[in-house]
mmCIF file of C-alpha atoms in Angstrom:
data_model
loop_
_atom_site.group_PDB
_atom_site.id
_atom_site.type_symbol
_atom_site.label_atom_id
_atom_site.label_comp_id
_atom_site.label_asym_id
_atom_site.label_seq_id
_atom_site.Cartn_x
_atom_site.Cartn_y
_atom_site.Cartn_z
ATOM 1 C CA MET T 4 32.097 16.173 -0.387
ATOM 2 C CA GLY T 5 28.528 16.042 0.924
ATOM 3 C CA LYS T 6 26.759 12.903 2.063
ATOM 4 C CA ASN T 7 24.237 11.598 -0.466
ATOM 5 C CA ILE T 8 21.211 9.306 -0.158
ATOM 6 C CA LEU T 9 19.237 7.902 -3.090
ATOM 7 C CA PHE T 10 15.654 6.599 -3.067
ATOM 8 C CA VAL T 11 14.459 4.717 -6.166
ATOM 9 C CA ALA T 12 10.943 3.624 -7.158
ATOM 10 C CA SER T 13 9.078 3.082 -10.404
ATOM 11 C CA VAL T 14 7.119 6.364 -10.124
ATOM 12 C CA TYR T 15 7.507 9.576 -8.134
ATOM 13 C CA ARG T 16 4.065 9.270 -6.549
ATOM 14 C CA HIS T 17 5.125 6.075 -4.768
ATOM 15 C CA LEU T 18 7.797 8.084 -2.978
ATOM 16 C CA THR T 19 5.517 10.999 -2.087
ATOM 17 C CA ALA T 20 2.759 8.662 -0.913
ATOM 18 C CA PHE T 21 4.878 6.484 1.356
ATOM 19 C CA HIS T 22 8.421 7.730 1.907
ATOM 20 C CA LEU T 23 8.480 11.481 2.508
ATOM 21 C CA PRO T 24 9.038 11.111 6.292
ATOM 22 C CA TYR T 25 12.144 9.011 5.624
ATOM 23 C CA ILE T 26 13.457 11.416 2.988
ATOM 24 C CA GLN T 27 12.968 14.291 5.429
ATOM 25 C CA TYR T 28 14.711 12.347 8.212
ATOM 26 C CA PHE T 29 17.879 12.226 6.100
ATOM 27 C CA GLN T 30 17.577 15.895 5.175
ATOM 28 C CA ARG T 31 17.339 16.845 8.855
ATOM 29 C CA ASN T 32 20.516 14.899 9.452
ATOM 30 C CA GLY T 33 22.581 16.752 6.874
ATOM 31 C CA TYR T 34 22.244 14.472 3.847
ATOM 32 C CA GLU T 35 21.546 15.521 0.277
ATOM 33 C CA VAL T 36 18.619 13.373 -0.853
ATOM 34 C CA TYR T 37 18.177 12.262 -4.461
ATOM 35 C CA VAL T 38 15.272 10.294 -5.890
ATOM 36 C CA GLY T 39 15.136 8.307 -9.094
ATOM 37 C CA ALA T 40 11.728 7.592 -10.607
ATOM 38 C CA GLY T 41 9.512 8.221 -13.623
ATOM 39 C CA GLU T 42 6.149 9.702 -14.632
ATOM 40 C CA ASP T 43 4.127 12.572 -13.204
ATOM 41 C CA ILE T 44 5.955 15.879 -13.599
ATOM 42 C CA LYS T 45 3.685 17.553 -11.038
ATOM 43 C CA VAL T 46 4.721 15.076 -8.335
ATOM 44 C CA ARG T 47 8.370 15.615 -9.253
ATOM 45 C CA GLU T 48 7.837 19.351 -8.801
ATOM 46 C CA GLU T 49 6.395 18.699 -5.317
ATOM 47 C CA LEU T 50 9.575 16.849 -4.394
ATOM 48 C CA GLU T 51 11.825 19.528 -5.856
ATOM 49 C CA ALA T 52 9.970 22.145 -3.788
ATOM 50 C CA LEU T 53 11.146 20.154 -0.741
ATOM 51 C CA ASN T 54 14.791 20.430 -1.881
ATOM 52 C CA VAL T 55 14.884 16.843 -3.129
ATOM 53 C CA HIS T 56 17.049 16.259 -6.217
ATOM 54 C CA CYS T 57 15.024 14.396 -8.847
ATOM 55 C CA ILE T 58 16.498 12.147 -11.529
ATOM 56 C CA ASP T 59 14.036 11.065 -14.230
ATOM 57 C CA ILE T 60 14.331 7.318 -14.807
ATOM 58 C CA VAL T 61 11.607 5.619 -16.835
ATOM 59 C CA PHE T 62 10.900 2.082 -15.633
ATOM 60 C CA SER T 63 8.459 -0.325 -17.251
ATOM 61 C CA ARG T 64 6.541 -3.081 -15.462
ATOM 62 C CA SER T 65 7.441 -5.357 -18.358
ATOM 63 C CA PRO T 66 10.895 -6.815 -17.619
ATOM 64 C CA ILE T 67 11.743 -7.065 -21.341
ATOM 65 C CA SER T 68 10.832 -3.458 -22.207
ATOM 66 C CA LYS T 69 13.490 -1.306 -23.904
ATOM 67 C CA ASP T 70 12.737 1.337 -21.266
ATOM 68 C CA ASN T 71 14.300 -0.924 -18.645
ATOM 69 C CA ILE T 72 17.451 -1.418 -20.700
ATOM 70 C CA TYR T 73 17.865 2.347 -20.905
ATOM 71 C CA ALA T 74 17.018 2.752 -17.194
ATOM 72 C CA TYR T 75 19.688 0.176 -16.294
ATOM 73 C CA LYS T 76 22.337 1.990 -18.355
ATOM 74 C CA GLN T 77 21.283 5.293 -16.802
ATOM 75 C CA LEU T 78 21.664 3.835 -13.296
ATOM 76 C CA LYS T 79 25.085 2.342 -14.047
ATOM 77 C CA LYS T 80 26.268 5.725 -15.297
ATOM 78 C CA LEU T 81 24.860 7.425 -12.195
ATOM 79 C CA PHE T 82 26.640 5.022 -9.833
ATOM 80 C CA SER T 83 29.884 5.403 -11.778
ATOM 81 C CA GLU T 84 29.770 9.180 -11.405
ATOM 82 C CA MET T 85 28.288 9.699 -7.922
ATOM 83 C CA LYS T 86 28.811 8.233 -4.485
ATOM 84 C CA PHE T 87 25.854 7.437 -2.241
ATOM 85 C CA GLU T 88 26.115 6.485 1.403
ATOM 86 C CA LEU T 89 22.870 4.551 1.064
ATOM 87 C CA VAL T 90 20.519 3.597 -1.755
ATOM 88 C CA HIS T 91 16.992 2.604 -0.708
ATOM 89 C CA VAL T 92 15.002 0.848 -3.431
ATOM 90 C CA HIS T 93 11.287 0.131 -3.749
ATOM 91 C CA THR T 94 8.913 -1.526 -6.270
ATOM 92 C CA PRO T 95 10.005 -4.794 -7.937
ATOM 93 C CA VAL T 96 11.394 -3.846 -11.366
ATOM 94 C CA ALA T 97 13.056 -0.624 -10.183
ATOM 95 C CA ALA T 98 14.541 -2.452 -7.190
ATOM 96 C CA LEU T 99 15.936 -5.272 -9.328
ATOM 97 C CA LEU T 100 17.555 -3.006 -11.924
ATOM 98 C CA THR T 101 18.980 -0.646 -9.323
ATOM 99 C CA ARG T 102 20.487 -3.430 -7.224
ATOM 100 C CA ARG T 103 22.166 -4.917 -10.296
ATOM 101 C CA ALA T 104 23.438 -1.547 -11.531
ATOM 102 C CA PHE T 105 24.756 -0.665 -8.073
ATOM 103 C CA GLN T 106 27.383 -3.368 -8.458
ATOM 104 C CA VAL T 107 29.532 -0.891 -10.389
ATOM 105 C CA ALA T 108 29.729 1.248 -7.234
ATOM 106 C CA LYS T 109 32.470 0.327 -4.821
ATOM 107 C CA TYR T 110 31.031 2.467 -2.061
ATOM 108 C CA GLY T 111 27.827 2.609 -0.026
ATOM 109 C CA LYS T 112 25.051 0.192 0.924
ATOM 110 C CA ILE T 113 21.822 -0.782 -0.801
ATOM 111 C CA VAL T 114 18.618 -1.707 1.005
ATOM 112 C CA TYR T 115 15.379 -3.034 -0.497
ATOM 113 C CA THR T 116 11.923 -2.729 1.045
ATOM 114 C CA ALA T 117 9.687 -5.462 -0.378
ATOM 115 C CA HIS T 118 6.156 -4.097 -0.329
ATOM 116 C CA GLY T 119 4.781 -7.566 -1.032
ATOM 117 C CA PHE T 120 6.598 -10.409 -2.761
ATOM 118 C CA HIS T 121 4.839 -11.827 -5.835
ATOM 119 C CA PHE T 122 5.486 -15.294 -4.382
ATOM 120 C CA PHE T 123 3.322 -16.150 -1.378
ATOM 121 C CA LYS T 124 1.087 -18.883 -0.019
ATOM 122 C CA GLY T 125 -1.546 -19.583 -2.654
ATOM 123 C CA ALA T 126 0.294 -17.779 -5.471
ATOM 124 C CA PRO T 127 0.550 -19.571 -8.843
ATOM 125 C CA LYS T 128 3.543 -21.900 -9.217
ATOM 126 C CA ARG T 129 4.670 -19.653 -12.071
ATOM 127 C CA ASN T 130 5.135 -16.809 -9.577
ATOM 128 C CA TRP T 131 7.365 -18.948 -7.404
ATOM 129 C CA LEU T 132 9.343 -20.148 -10.403
ATOM 130 C CA ILE T 133 9.948 -16.658 -11.795
ATOM 131 C CA TYR T 134 9.803 -14.147 -8.940
ATOM 132 C CA TYR T 135 11.359 -16.274 -6.208
ATOM 133 C CA THR T 136 14.209 -17.208 -8.547
ATOM 134 C CA VAL T 137 14.784 -13.561 -9.464
ATOM 135 C CA GLU T 138 14.801 -12.480 -5.796
ATOM 136 C CA LYS T 139 17.182 -15.308 -4.951
ATOM 137 C CA ILE T 140 19.605 -13.993 -7.579
ATOM 138 C CA ALA T 141 19.101 -10.356 -6.513
ATOM 139 C CA ALA T 142 19.714 -11.225 -2.855
ATOM 140 C CA LYS T 143 23.477 -11.346 -3.471
ATOM 141 C CA TRP T 144 23.278 -7.693 -4.600
ATOM 142 C CA THR T 145 21.366 -6.644 -1.467
ATOM 143 C CA ASP T 146 22.970 -5.423 1.759
ATOM 144 C CA HIS T 147 19.683 -5.446 3.669
ATOM 145 C CA LEU T 148 16.135 -6.611 2.945
ATOM 146 C CA ILE T 149 13.101 -5.163 4.728
ATOM 147 C CA THR T 150 9.714 -6.888 4.742
ATOM 148 C CA ILE T 151 6.425 -5.446 5.970
ATOM 149 C CA ASN T 152 4.325 -8.541 6.659
ATOM 150 C CA LYS T 153 4.977 -11.751 8.525
ATOM 151 C CA GLU T 154 4.663 -14.182 5.627
ATOM 152 C CA ASP T 155 7.177 -12.249 3.528
ATOM 153 C CA TYR T 156 9.596 -12.182 6.470
ATOM 154 C CA VAL T 157 9.437 -15.987 6.697
ATOM 155 C CA ASN T 158 10.035 -16.299 2.942
ATOM 156 C CA ALA T 159 12.866 -13.742 3.107
ATOM 157 C CA ASN T 160 14.755 -16.113 5.398
ATOM 158 C CA ARG T 161 15.157 -18.355 2.344
ATOM 159 C CA LEU T 162 16.917 -15.505 0.540
ATOM 160 C CA LEU T 163 19.320 -13.940 3.039
ATOM 161 C CA PRO T 164 20.815 -14.667 6.463
ATOM 162 C CA ASN T 165 18.858 -13.288 9.395
ATOM 163 C CA HIS T 166 21.267 -10.442 10.167
ATOM 164 C CA LYS T 167 20.526 -8.990 6.719
ATOM 165 C CA LEU T 168 16.764 -9.042 7.264
ATOM 166 C CA SER T 169 14.324 -6.800 9.101
ATOM 167 C CA PHE T 170 10.590 -6.816 9.684
ATOM 168 C CA VAL T 171 8.972 -3.402 10.066
ATOM 169 C CA HIS T 172 5.332 -2.411 10.551
ATOM 170 C CA GLY T 173 4.718 -1.035 7.066
ATOM 171 C CA VAL T 174 5.497 2.497 5.952
ATOM 172 C CA GLY T 175 3.764 4.231 8.855
ATOM 173 C CA VAL T 176 0.306 5.745 9.132
ATOM 174 C CA GLU T 177 -0.545 9.097 10.670
ATOM 175 C CA SER T 178 -3.529 10.129 12.760
ATOM 176 C CA ASN T 179 -5.827 12.618 11.068
ATOM 177 C CA SER T 180 -5.724 15.833 13.057
ATOM 178 C CA VAL T 181 -8.375 17.608 10.962
ATOM 179 C CA ARG T 182 -11.762 16.673 12.377
ATOM 180 C CA LEU T 183 -15.064 17.406 10.655
ATOM 181 C CA SER T 184 -17.923 18.950 12.593
ATOM 182 C CA GLU T 185 -21.252 17.134 12.635
ATOM 183 C CA GLU T 186 -22.591 19.695 10.170
ATOM 184 C CA GLU T 187 -19.641 19.127 7.827
ATOM 185 C CA LYS T 188 -20.154 15.369 8.023
ATOM 186 C CA LYS T 189 -23.830 15.772 7.191
ATOM 187 C CA ASN T 190 -23.037 18.022 4.226
ATOM 188 C CA LEU T 191 -20.415 15.603 2.873
ATOM 189 C CA ARG T 192 -22.822 12.677 3.081
ATOM 190 C CA GLU T 193 -25.502 14.704 1.309
ATOM 191 C CA LYS T 194 -23.081 15.617 -1.500
ATOM 192 C CA ILE T 195 -22.526 11.913 -2.134
ATOM 193 C CA GLY T 196 -26.259 11.218 -2.001
ATOM 194 C CA LEU T 197 -26.469 9.567 1.419
ATOM 195 C CA THR T 198 -29.119 10.116 4.066
ATOM 196 C CA GLU T 199 -28.618 9.931 7.838
ATOM 197 C CA GLU T 200 -30.088 6.413 7.770
ATOM 198 C CA HIS T 201 -27.514 4.986 5.373
ATOM 199 C CA VAL T 202 -24.774 2.759 6.808
ATOM 200 C CA MET T 203 -21.738 3.581 4.671
ATOM 201 C CA ILE T 204 -19.180 1.002 3.541
ATOM 202 C CA SER T 205 -16.023 2.505 2.016
ATOM 203 C CA PHE T 206 -13.882 0.530 -0.438
ATOM 204 C CA VAL T 207 -10.631 2.472 -0.959
ATOM 205 C CA ALA T 208 -8.543 0.845 -3.693
ATOM 206 C CA GLU T 209 -7.391 1.032 -7.281
ATOM 207 C CA LEU T 210 -10.034 -0.377 -9.601
ATOM 208 C CA ASN T 211 -8.283 -3.488 -10.913
ATOM 209 C CA LEU T 212 -8.719 -7.265 -10.852
ATOM 210 C CA ASN T 213 -6.465 -7.761 -7.846
ATOM 211 C CA LYS T 214 -8.560 -5.525 -5.581
ATOM 212 C CA ASN T 215 -11.543 -7.806 -6.297
ATOM 213 C CA HIS T 216 -14.453 -5.323 -6.140
ATOM 214 C CA GLN T 217 -16.561 -7.901 -7.974
ATOM 215 C CA PHE T 218 -16.635 -10.164 -4.913
ATOM 216 C CA LEU T 219 -18.792 -7.619 -3.094
ATOM 217 C CA LEU T 220 -20.697 -6.321 -6.125
ATOM 218 C CA ARG T 221 -21.804 -9.859 -7.088
ATOM 219 C CA ASN T 222 -23.334 -10.182 -3.633
ATOM 220 C CA TRP T 223 -24.644 -6.631 -3.273
ATOM 221 C CA ASN T 224 -28.323 -7.307 -4.073
ATOM 222 C CA ARG T 225 -28.325 -10.247 -1.685
ATOM 223 C CA LEU T 226 -26.855 -8.077 1.082
ATOM 224 C CA LYS T 227 -29.154 -5.189 0.206
ATOM 225 C CA LYS T 228 -32.226 -7.384 0.710
ATOM 226 C CA ARG T 229 -31.062 -8.243 4.225
ATOM 227 C CA CYS T 230 -29.885 -4.717 5.036
ATOM 228 C CA PRO T 231 -31.636 -2.106 2.873
ATOM 229 C CA GLN T 232 -29.952 0.792 4.719
ATOM 230 C CA ILE T 233 -26.470 0.092 3.299
ATOM 231 C CA ALA T 234 -24.533 2.192 0.803
ATOM 232 C CA LEU T 235 -21.195 1.443 -0.855
ATOM 233 C CA CYS T 236 -18.676 4.162 -1.735
ATOM 234 C CA ILE T 237 -16.002 2.965 -4.165
ATOM 235 C CA ILE T 238 -13.061 5.362 -3.876
ATOM 236 C CA GLY T 239 -10.316 5.226 -6.481
ATOM 237 C CA THR T 240 -9.658 4.973 -10.197
ATOM 238 C CA GLY T 241 -8.262 2.254 -12.421
ATOM 239 C CA GLU T 242 -8.504 0.184 -15.562
ATOM 240 C CA LEU T 243 -11.751 -1.545 -14.503
ATOM 241 C CA ALA T 244 -13.681 1.656 -13.726
ATOM 242 C CA LYS T 245 -15.980 1.530 -16.775
ATOM 243 C CA GLN T 246 -16.462 -2.231 -16.503
ATOM 244 C CA LEU T 247 -17.503 -2.018 -12.858
ATOM 245 C CA GLU T 248 -19.813 0.916 -13.540
ATOM 246 C CA ARG T 249 -21.496 -1.033 -16.363
ATOM 247 C CA PHE T 250 -21.933 -4.039 -14.067
ATOM 248 C CA VAL T 251 -23.612 -1.909 -11.388
ATOM 249 C CA GLU T 252 -25.953 -0.437 -13.990
ATOM 250 C CA ALA T 253 -26.755 -3.759 -15.671
ATOM 251 C CA GLU T 254 -27.483 -5.502 -12.353
ATOM 252 C CA ASN T 255 -29.499 -2.543 -10.985
ATOM 253 C CA LEU T 256 -27.363 -2.273 -7.869
ATOM 254 C CA ASP T 257 -28.766 0.495 -5.699
ATOM 255 C CA ASP T 258 -26.742 2.830 -3.472
ATOM 256 C CA VAL T 259 -23.373 2.091 -5.064
ATOM 257 C CA TYR T 260 -21.400 5.299 -5.589
ATOM 258 C CA PHE T 261 -18.225 5.635 -7.644
ATOM 259 C CA LEU T 262 -16.367 8.578 -6.141
ATOM 260 C CA GLY T 263 -13.233 8.339 -8.309
ATOM 261 C CA TYR T 264 -9.895 9.762 -7.211
ATOM 262 C CA ARG T 265 -10.311 11.805 -4.022
ATOM 263 C CA ARG T 266 -7.937 13.988 -2.064
ATOM 264 C CA ASP T 267 -10.311 13.949 0.930
ATOM 265 C CA VAL T 268 -10.140 10.244 1.815
ATOM 266 C CA ALA T 269 -9.433 11.148 5.451
ATOM 267 C CA SER T 270 -12.713 13.081 5.527
ATOM 268 C CA LEU T 271 -14.601 10.281 3.780
ATOM 269 C CA LEU T 272 -13.407 7.859 6.449
ATOM 270 C CA GLN T 273 -14.907 10.145 9.090
ATOM 271 C CA ILE T 274 -18.359 9.641 7.576
ATOM 272 C CA SER T 275 -17.863 5.901 6.993
ATOM 273 C CA ASP T 276 -19.240 3.167 9.235
ATOM 274 C CA MET T 277 -16.845 0.451 8.050
ATOM 275 C CA VAL T 278 -14.191 -0.231 5.415
ATOM 276 C CA THR T 279 -13.577 -3.208 3.175
ATOM 277 C CA LEU T 280 -10.691 -4.504 1.046
ATOM 278 C CA LEU T 281 -11.043 -7.877 -0.691
ATOM 279 C CA SER T 282 -7.737 -8.197 -2.551
ATOM 280 C CA HIS T 283 -6.163 -11.374 -3.861
ATOM 281 C CA ARG T 284 -2.669 -9.999 -3.116
ATOM 282 C CA GLU T 285 -1.420 -7.329 -0.693
ATOM 283 C CA GLY T 286 1.782 -6.225 0.987
ATOM 284 C CA LEU T 287 0.436 -4.247 3.931
ATOM 285 C CA PRO T 288 -2.363 -1.931 2.776
ATOM 286 C CA LYS T 289 -2.243 1.618 4.074
ATOM 287 C CA SER T 290 -5.966 2.093 3.413
ATOM 288 C CA ILE T 291 -6.804 -0.477 6.103
ATOM 289 C CA MET T 292 -4.360 1.103 8.553
ATOM 290 C CA GLU T 293 -5.998 4.481 7.917
ATOM 291 C CA ALA T 294 -9.396 2.928 8.638
ATOM 292 C CA MET T 295 -8.067 1.423 11.871
ATOM 293 C CA VAL T 296 -6.671 4.799 12.965
ATOM 294 C CA GLU T 297 -10.147 6.200 12.426
ATOM 295 C CA GLY T 298 -11.615 3.470 14.637
ATOM 296 C CA LEU T 299 -13.458 1.657 11.855
ATOM 297 C CA PRO T 300 -14.027 -2.102 11.692
ATOM 298 C CA CYS T 301 -12.937 -3.745 8.437
ATOM 299 C CA VAL T 302 -14.110 -6.693 6.359
ATOM 300 C CA VAL T 303 -11.202 -8.219 4.422
ATOM 301 C CA THR T 304 -10.235 -11.373 2.586
ATOM 302 C CA ASN T 305 -7.898 -13.969 4.046
ATOM 303 C CA THR T 306 -4.895 -12.494 2.259
ATOM 304 C CA ARG T 307 -1.308 -11.899 3.326
ATOM 305 C CA GLY T 308 -0.995 -8.356 4.626
ATOM 306 C CA LEU T 309 -4.719 -8.064 5.334
ATOM 307 C CA ARG T 310 -4.659 -10.785 7.956
ATOM 308 C CA ASP T 311 -1.623 -9.068 9.512
ATOM 309 C CA LEU T 312 -3.887 -6.116 10.285
ATOM 310 C CA ILE T 313 -7.335 -7.614 10.859
ATOM 311 C CA SER T 314 -8.028 -10.363 13.389
ATOM 312 C CA ASP T 315 -11.326 -12.117 12.730
ATOM 313 C CA GLY T 316 -13.950 -11.093 15.259
ATOM 314 C CA LYS T 317 -11.581 -8.732 17.060
ATOM 315 C CA ASN T 318 -11.268 -5.600 14.920
ATOM 316 C CA GLY T 319 -13.233 -6.779 11.905
ATOM 317 C CA TYR T 320 -13.866 -9.943 9.913
ATOM 318 C CA VAL T 321 -11.608 -12.056 7.698
ATOM 319 C CA VAL T 322 -13.404 -14.112 5.035
ATOM 320 C CA ASN T 323 -11.983 -16.772 2.748
ATOM 321 C CA HIS T 324 -11.851 -16.062 -0.972
ATOM 322 C CA GLY T 325 -15.045 -17.083 -2.697
ATOM 323 C CA ASP T 326 -16.988 -17.669 0.546
ATOM 324 C CA GLU T 327 -19.983 -15.533 -0.379
ATOM 325 C CA GLU T 328 -22.084 -16.490 2.642
ATOM 326 C CA ALA T 329 -19.286 -15.525 5.041
ATOM 327 C CA LEU T 330 -18.881 -12.206 3.228
ATOM 328 C CA VAL T 331 -22.558 -11.327 3.427
ATOM 329 C CA THR T 332 -22.821 -12.469 7.053
ATOM 330 C CA ALA T 333 -19.789 -10.413 8.112
ATOM 331 C CA PHE T 334 -21.269 -7.235 6.653
ATOM 332 C CA GLU T 335 -24.724 -8.025 7.996
ATOM 333 C CA GLN T 336 -23.449 -8.357 11.561
ATOM 334 C CA LEU T 337 -21.691 -4.986 11.398
ATOM 335 C CA ILE T 338 -24.529 -3.211 9.618
ATOM 336 C CA GLU T 339 -27.160 -4.362 12.087
ATOM 337 C CA SER T 340 -25.213 -3.491 15.252
ATOM 338 C CA LYS T 341 -23.851 -0.025 15.909
ATOM 339 C CA GLU T 342 -22.523 -1.312 19.229
ATOM 340 C CA LEU T 343 -20.535 -4.061 17.477
ATOM 341 C CA ARG T 344 -19.077 -1.478 15.085
ATOM 342 C CA ARG T 345 -18.052 0.660 18.045
ATOM 343 C CA GLU T 346 -16.506 -2.308 19.899
ATOM 344 C CA LEU T 347 -14.508 -3.650 16.939
ATOM 345 C CA GLY T 348 -13.535 -0.121 15.880
ATOM 346 C CA GLY T 349 -12.144 0.538 19.350
ATOM 347 C CA GLN T 350 -10.025 -2.597 19.084
ATOM 348 C CA ALA T 351 -8.824 -1.428 15.664
ATOM 349 C CA LYS T 352 -7.513 1.802 17.210
ATOM 350 C CA GLU T 353 -5.515 -0.201 19.732
ATOM 351 C CA LEU T 354 -4.138 -2.748 17.284
ATOM 352 C CA VAL T 355 -2.912 -0.113 14.820
ATOM 353 C CA LYS T 356 -0.528 1.522 17.324
ATOM 354 C CA PRO T 357 2.628 -0.372 16.218
ATOM 355 C CA TYR T 358 1.928 0.831 12.665
ATOM 356 C CA LEU T 359 1.807 4.538 13.554
ATOM 357 C CA LEU T 360 4.402 6.630 11.738
ATOM 358 C CA GLU T 361 6.314 7.679 14.855
ATOM 359 C CA ASN T 362 6.872 4.005 15.737
ATOM 360 C CA VAL T 363 7.711 2.810 12.218
ATOM 361 C CA LEU T 364 10.113 5.722 11.698
ATOM 362 C CA MET T 365 12.076 4.549 14.755
ATOM 363 C CA GLU T 366 12.251 1.035 13.276
ATOM 364 C CA TYR T 367 13.683 2.450 10.047
ATOM 365 C CA ILE T 368 16.120 4.751 11.830
ATOM 366 C CA GLU T 369 17.539 1.754 13.688
ATOM 367 C CA ILE T 370 18.143 -0.030 10.358
ATOM 368 C CA TYR T 371 19.600 3.075 8.705
ATOM 369 C CA GLU T 372 21.999 3.679 11.605
ATOM 370 C CA LYS T 373 23.165 0.083 11.475
ATOM 371 C CA LEU T 374 23.873 0.314 7.734
ATOM 372 C CA LEU T 375 25.541 3.720 7.880
#
């Protein structure tokens, strides 16, 4: 009988976006790799083209959805019929259901990577009451728990003994080997509508309340008066897209560009002067690591995961939530000084090294070998 590994997440694109190197590690070492997830047939086809066995499991973010009842029964049946050396789970609902269902299996280990607990410093008491309690219960179904930021690692010590815990530097970020020529950079900027004089701020994130685009947009005219050469490129899609576009139009915000979903984010970073992310909640955002790899300073909020990556005044600026003056001042300092951008961007390249894929992969391999 062959050796089997299972990865589970709510949607296939989570696995292709973050976990392909780990899937391919197991394949290179003689394992048959299965993935369980839902949505997006095209992404499933991408995985199948890589000889990954896909099992469609529809998870819902709502814990009381009938979809989750069916998903749980499907998982129990799977674990009754197949043996897995290791099951690696991701995303909260999928991870909870899979860990519970795995109890029918009398073979193998299950490991959970928490990409950002919903309970954290500053979170509503309701989050602690619900999500901490759920994780405390699920801990007894977990052979190993991996966290990707320091605050979560501290909180994880309340859930499991230390030998069942690991801290790793995220999911790994790769250097971009495809470099644009100066002519290509100029053409890309022109396609967006930027001139050579514009200082470009990139905001790479899903358009939702958590990512907090409004914090910057509310202060855009104020910043624009101080620094008329700035431009903002909002990269991503989401439920607030139309609302944010209407706000920009109603407030007459100049030089704000909605670029939507882009496959060329790596190229857009090459024409950016800085990157921002102002989230209320994060695990360890890959978009900021990608900016750091590119040598770009970042302006972020004082949020778990963001402050793991950005040190105030060293490789960017960290501003408290709601501190509008600090936000505007941070951008103003970077916009007005190309030398400061170069200095902080150089520090960013140094500080991102532990988060590079080749280093994070070794951290995961050490955990996998210990469990197997």
